[in-house]
XYZ file of C-alpha atoms in Angstrom:
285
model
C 86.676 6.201 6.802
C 84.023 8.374 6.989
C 82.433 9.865 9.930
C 80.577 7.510 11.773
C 76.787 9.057 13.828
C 74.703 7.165 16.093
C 70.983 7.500 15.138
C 69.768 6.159 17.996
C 71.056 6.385 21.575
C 69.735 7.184 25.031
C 70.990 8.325 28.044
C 69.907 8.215 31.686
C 70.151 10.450 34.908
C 71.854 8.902 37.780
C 69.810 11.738 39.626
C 66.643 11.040 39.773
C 65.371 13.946 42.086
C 66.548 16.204 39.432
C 65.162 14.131 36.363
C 62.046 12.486 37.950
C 60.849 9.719 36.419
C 57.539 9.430 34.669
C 57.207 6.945 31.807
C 54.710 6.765 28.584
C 52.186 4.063 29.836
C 53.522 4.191 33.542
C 55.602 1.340 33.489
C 59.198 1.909 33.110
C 61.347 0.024 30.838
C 63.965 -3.298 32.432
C 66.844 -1.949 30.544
C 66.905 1.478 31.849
C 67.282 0.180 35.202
C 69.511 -2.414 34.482
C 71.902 -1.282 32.581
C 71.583 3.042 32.487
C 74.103 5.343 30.628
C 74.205 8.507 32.127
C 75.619 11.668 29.430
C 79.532 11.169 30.458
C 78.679 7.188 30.098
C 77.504 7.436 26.843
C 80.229 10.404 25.803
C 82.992 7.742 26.783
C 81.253 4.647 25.118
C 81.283 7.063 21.909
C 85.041 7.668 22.039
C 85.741 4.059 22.885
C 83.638 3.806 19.965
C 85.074 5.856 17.169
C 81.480 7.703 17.123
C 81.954 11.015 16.453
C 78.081 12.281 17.241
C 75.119 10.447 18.059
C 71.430 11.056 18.315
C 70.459 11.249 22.404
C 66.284 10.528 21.430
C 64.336 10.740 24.729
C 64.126 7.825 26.800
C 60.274 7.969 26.655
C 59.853 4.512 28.710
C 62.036 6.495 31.608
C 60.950 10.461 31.406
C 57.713 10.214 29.030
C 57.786 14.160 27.869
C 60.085 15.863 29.921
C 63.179 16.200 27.808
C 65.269 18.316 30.671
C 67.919 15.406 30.371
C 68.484 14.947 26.338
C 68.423 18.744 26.688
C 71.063 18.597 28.862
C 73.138 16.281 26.753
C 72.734 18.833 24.331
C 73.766 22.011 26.087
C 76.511 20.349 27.599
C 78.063 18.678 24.650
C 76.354 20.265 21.557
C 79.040 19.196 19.110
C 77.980 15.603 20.428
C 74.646 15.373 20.614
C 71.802 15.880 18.699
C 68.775 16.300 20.982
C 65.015 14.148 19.790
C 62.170 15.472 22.562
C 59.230 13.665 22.964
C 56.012 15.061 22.764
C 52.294 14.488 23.596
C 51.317 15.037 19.927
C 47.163 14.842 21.190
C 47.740 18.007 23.427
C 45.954 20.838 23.200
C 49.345 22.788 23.532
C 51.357 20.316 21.561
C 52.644 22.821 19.219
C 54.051 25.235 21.867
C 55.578 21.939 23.642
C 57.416 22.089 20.077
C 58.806 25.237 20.002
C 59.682 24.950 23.911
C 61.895 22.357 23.033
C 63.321 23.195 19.609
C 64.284 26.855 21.837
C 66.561 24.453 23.797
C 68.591 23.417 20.463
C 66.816 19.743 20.259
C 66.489 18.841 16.420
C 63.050 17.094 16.216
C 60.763 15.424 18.145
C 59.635 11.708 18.932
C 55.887 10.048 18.884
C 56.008 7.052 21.027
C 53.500 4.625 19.942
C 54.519 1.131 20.786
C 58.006 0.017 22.458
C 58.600 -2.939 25.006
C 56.205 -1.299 28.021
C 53.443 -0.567 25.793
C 53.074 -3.398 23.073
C 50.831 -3.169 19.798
C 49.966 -0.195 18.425
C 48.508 2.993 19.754
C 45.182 4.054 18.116
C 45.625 7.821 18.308
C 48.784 7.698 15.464
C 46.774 9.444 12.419
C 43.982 11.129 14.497
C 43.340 14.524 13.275
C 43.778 15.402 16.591
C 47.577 15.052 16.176
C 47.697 16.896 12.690
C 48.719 20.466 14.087
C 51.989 18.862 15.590
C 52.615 17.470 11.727
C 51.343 20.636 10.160
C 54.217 22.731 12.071
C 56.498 20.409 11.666
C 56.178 20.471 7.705
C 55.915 23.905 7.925
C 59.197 24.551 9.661
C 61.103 21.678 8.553
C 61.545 19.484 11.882
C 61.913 15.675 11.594
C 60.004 13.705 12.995
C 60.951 9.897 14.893
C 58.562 7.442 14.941
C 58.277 4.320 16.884
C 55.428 2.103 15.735
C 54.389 -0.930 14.038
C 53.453 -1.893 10.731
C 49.821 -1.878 12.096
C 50.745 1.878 12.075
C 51.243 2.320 8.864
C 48.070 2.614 7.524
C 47.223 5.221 10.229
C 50.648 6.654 8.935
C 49.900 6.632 5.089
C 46.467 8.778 5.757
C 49.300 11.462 7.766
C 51.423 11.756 5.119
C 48.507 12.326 2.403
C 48.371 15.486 4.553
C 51.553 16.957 5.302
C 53.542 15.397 2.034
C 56.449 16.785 3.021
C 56.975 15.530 6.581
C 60.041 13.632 7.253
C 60.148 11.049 9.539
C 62.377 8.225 10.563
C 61.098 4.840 11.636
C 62.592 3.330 14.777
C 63.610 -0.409 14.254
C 62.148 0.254 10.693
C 59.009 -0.185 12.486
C 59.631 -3.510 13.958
C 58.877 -5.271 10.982
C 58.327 -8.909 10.497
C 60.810 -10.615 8.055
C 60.643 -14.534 8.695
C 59.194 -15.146 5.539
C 62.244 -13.635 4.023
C 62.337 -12.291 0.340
C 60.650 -10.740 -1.168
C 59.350 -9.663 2.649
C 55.431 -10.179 1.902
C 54.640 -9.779 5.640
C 56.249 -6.230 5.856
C 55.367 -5.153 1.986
C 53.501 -1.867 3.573
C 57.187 -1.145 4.796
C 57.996 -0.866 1.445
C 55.105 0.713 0.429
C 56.305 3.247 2.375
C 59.261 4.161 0.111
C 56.638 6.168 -2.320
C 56.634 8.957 0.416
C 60.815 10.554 -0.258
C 60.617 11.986 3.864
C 60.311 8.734 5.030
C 63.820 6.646 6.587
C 64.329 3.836 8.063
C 66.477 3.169 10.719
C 68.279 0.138 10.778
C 69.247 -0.711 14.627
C 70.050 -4.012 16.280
C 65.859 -5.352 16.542
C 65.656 -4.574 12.859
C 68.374 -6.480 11.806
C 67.787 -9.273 14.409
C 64.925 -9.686 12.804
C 66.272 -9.773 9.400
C 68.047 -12.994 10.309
C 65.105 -15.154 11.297
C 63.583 -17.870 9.680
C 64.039 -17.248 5.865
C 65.514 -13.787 5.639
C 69.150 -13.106 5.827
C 70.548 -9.650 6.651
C 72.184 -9.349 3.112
C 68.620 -10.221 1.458
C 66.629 -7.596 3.548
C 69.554 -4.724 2.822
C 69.418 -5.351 -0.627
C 65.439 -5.108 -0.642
C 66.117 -1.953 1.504
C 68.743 -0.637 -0.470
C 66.313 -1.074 -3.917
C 63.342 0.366 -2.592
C 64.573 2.899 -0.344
C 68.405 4.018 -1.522
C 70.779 4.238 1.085
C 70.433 7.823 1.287
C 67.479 7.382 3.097
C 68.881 4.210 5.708
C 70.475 5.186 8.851
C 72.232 3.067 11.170
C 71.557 3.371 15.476
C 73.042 1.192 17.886
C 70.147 1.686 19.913
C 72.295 1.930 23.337
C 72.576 1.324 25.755
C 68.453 0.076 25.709
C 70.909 -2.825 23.414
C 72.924 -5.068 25.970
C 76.692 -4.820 25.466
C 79.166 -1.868 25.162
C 78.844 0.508 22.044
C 81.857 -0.350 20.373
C 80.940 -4.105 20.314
C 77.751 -3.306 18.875
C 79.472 -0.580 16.423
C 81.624 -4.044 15.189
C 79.004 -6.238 15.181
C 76.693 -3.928 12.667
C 79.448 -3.049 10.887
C 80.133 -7.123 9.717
C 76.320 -7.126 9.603
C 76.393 -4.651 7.034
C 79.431 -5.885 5.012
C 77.799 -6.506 2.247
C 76.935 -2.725 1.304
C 79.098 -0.625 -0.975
C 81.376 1.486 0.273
C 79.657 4.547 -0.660
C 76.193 2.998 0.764
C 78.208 2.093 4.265
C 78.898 5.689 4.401
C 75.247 6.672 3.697
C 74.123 4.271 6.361
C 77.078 4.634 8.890
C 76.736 9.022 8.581
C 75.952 10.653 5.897
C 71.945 9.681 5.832
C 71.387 10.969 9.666
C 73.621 14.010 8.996
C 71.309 15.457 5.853
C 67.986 14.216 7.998
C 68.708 16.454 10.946
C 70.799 18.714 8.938
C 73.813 19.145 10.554
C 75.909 20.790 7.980
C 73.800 23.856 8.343
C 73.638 24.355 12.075
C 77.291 23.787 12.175
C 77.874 26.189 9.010
């Protein structure tokens, strides 16, 4: 089997003098104080796991834009972790907040513009406020995570017409909504989407909960995915521990989600996808 990365993971400070907290929208998110991982919680639930690396994105409903504790993760354990920062992509400053953290060996940053704290969509994603954050991202090649809507995506579509060759992954492929099932009329500007090649998907436990409702089946909204996307471009993330249960059960339970994939499109989604998106190969080369 091939190696198996975690696109989506977070991990939480049992010290909070050290890693105050100060979340997006000032309300901080149920899960994080319900059920926390701290960096050796989430390095054990990996090996339990079989994960060999996993994406530590900043918990932005816990620390909003200080990354001190993904970059942590990082320095401790960089063969590990790969390090997403958030950023306040309206700053005056937002660029140098960029290279701050990129100096610290984090591999892209995050733009938090919905999530459970803050629900609907923020109206600042497209402003051209925001556009020298894109522009030196395209420029130096650093993906980009975004967590948004579909209500985003026409905010998203005028970014892109800009900086063409951004990349950017959509958390919980932008939380779409799939009752209607195939051919997925209510999310169609998801796969609009496809007609930019730096935009992924990732496919973690809300997207594919929501694949099962109503009409849709997870096998129906892979193979739309699959189609419109290739599985080059669709990355699996467990989305822990924000996702009740341990890691390994939800490693098992994606992994019969996904059965009906090909082998060599389970290793796309499962590895492969995340490792050319953040580009592992060369920073381990």
């Amino acid at each position: 089997m091939s190696t198996t990365i975690d696109a989506h993971t977070h991990v939480i400070a049992v010290d909070e003098e050290s890693y105050p907290v100060d979340p997006i929208g000032g309300k901080r998110s149920t899960w994080s104080t319900e059920h926390p991982v701290d960096i050796d919680g989430l390095l054990r639930a990996l090996d339990t796991a079989g994960v060999e690396r996993s994406v530590a994105v900043q918990a932005s409903t816990v620390y909003g834009h200080d990354n001190s504790y993904v970059a942590e993760a990082v320095r401790r354990h960089p063969d590990r972790f790969i390090g997403v920062y958030s950023i306040d992509a309206m700053a005056s400053d937002a660029v140098q907040k960029i290279q701050h953290w990129q100096g610290f060996g984090l591999s892209g940053f995050r733009l938090f513009t919905t999530g459970t704290t803050m629900p609907g969509q923020a109206d600042w994603l497209g402003d051209p406020a925001s556009y020298p954050a894109w522009s030196y991202a395209q420029e130096h090649g650093i993906p980009i995570c975004l967590q948004m809507t579909l209500d985003g995506i026409p905010a998203l579509q005028r970014t892109l017409a800009e900086f063409p060759r951004s990349r950017v992954v959509l958390d919980h492929c932008a939380r779409p909504v799939l009752s209607d099932g195939a051919p997925y009329r209510r999310a169609q500007g998801l796969f609009d989407l496809a007609e930019h090649p730096g935009v992924y998907l990732k496919l973690t436990h809300r997207a594919l909960q929501a694949a099962a409702e109503g009409r849709s089946t997870v096998e129906e909204f892979l193979a739309a995915l699959v189609e419109t996307y290739g599985s080059e471009r669709l990355m699996w993330g467990s989305n822990y521990p924000a996702a009740s249960g341990e890691l390994v059960d939800l490693v098992a339970a994606a992994r019969g989600e996904l059965s009906s994939l090909s082998e060599e499109d389970l290793a796309n989604v499962f590895g492969r996808t995340v490792a050319a998106f953040y580009a592992l190969d060369e920073k381990d080369a």
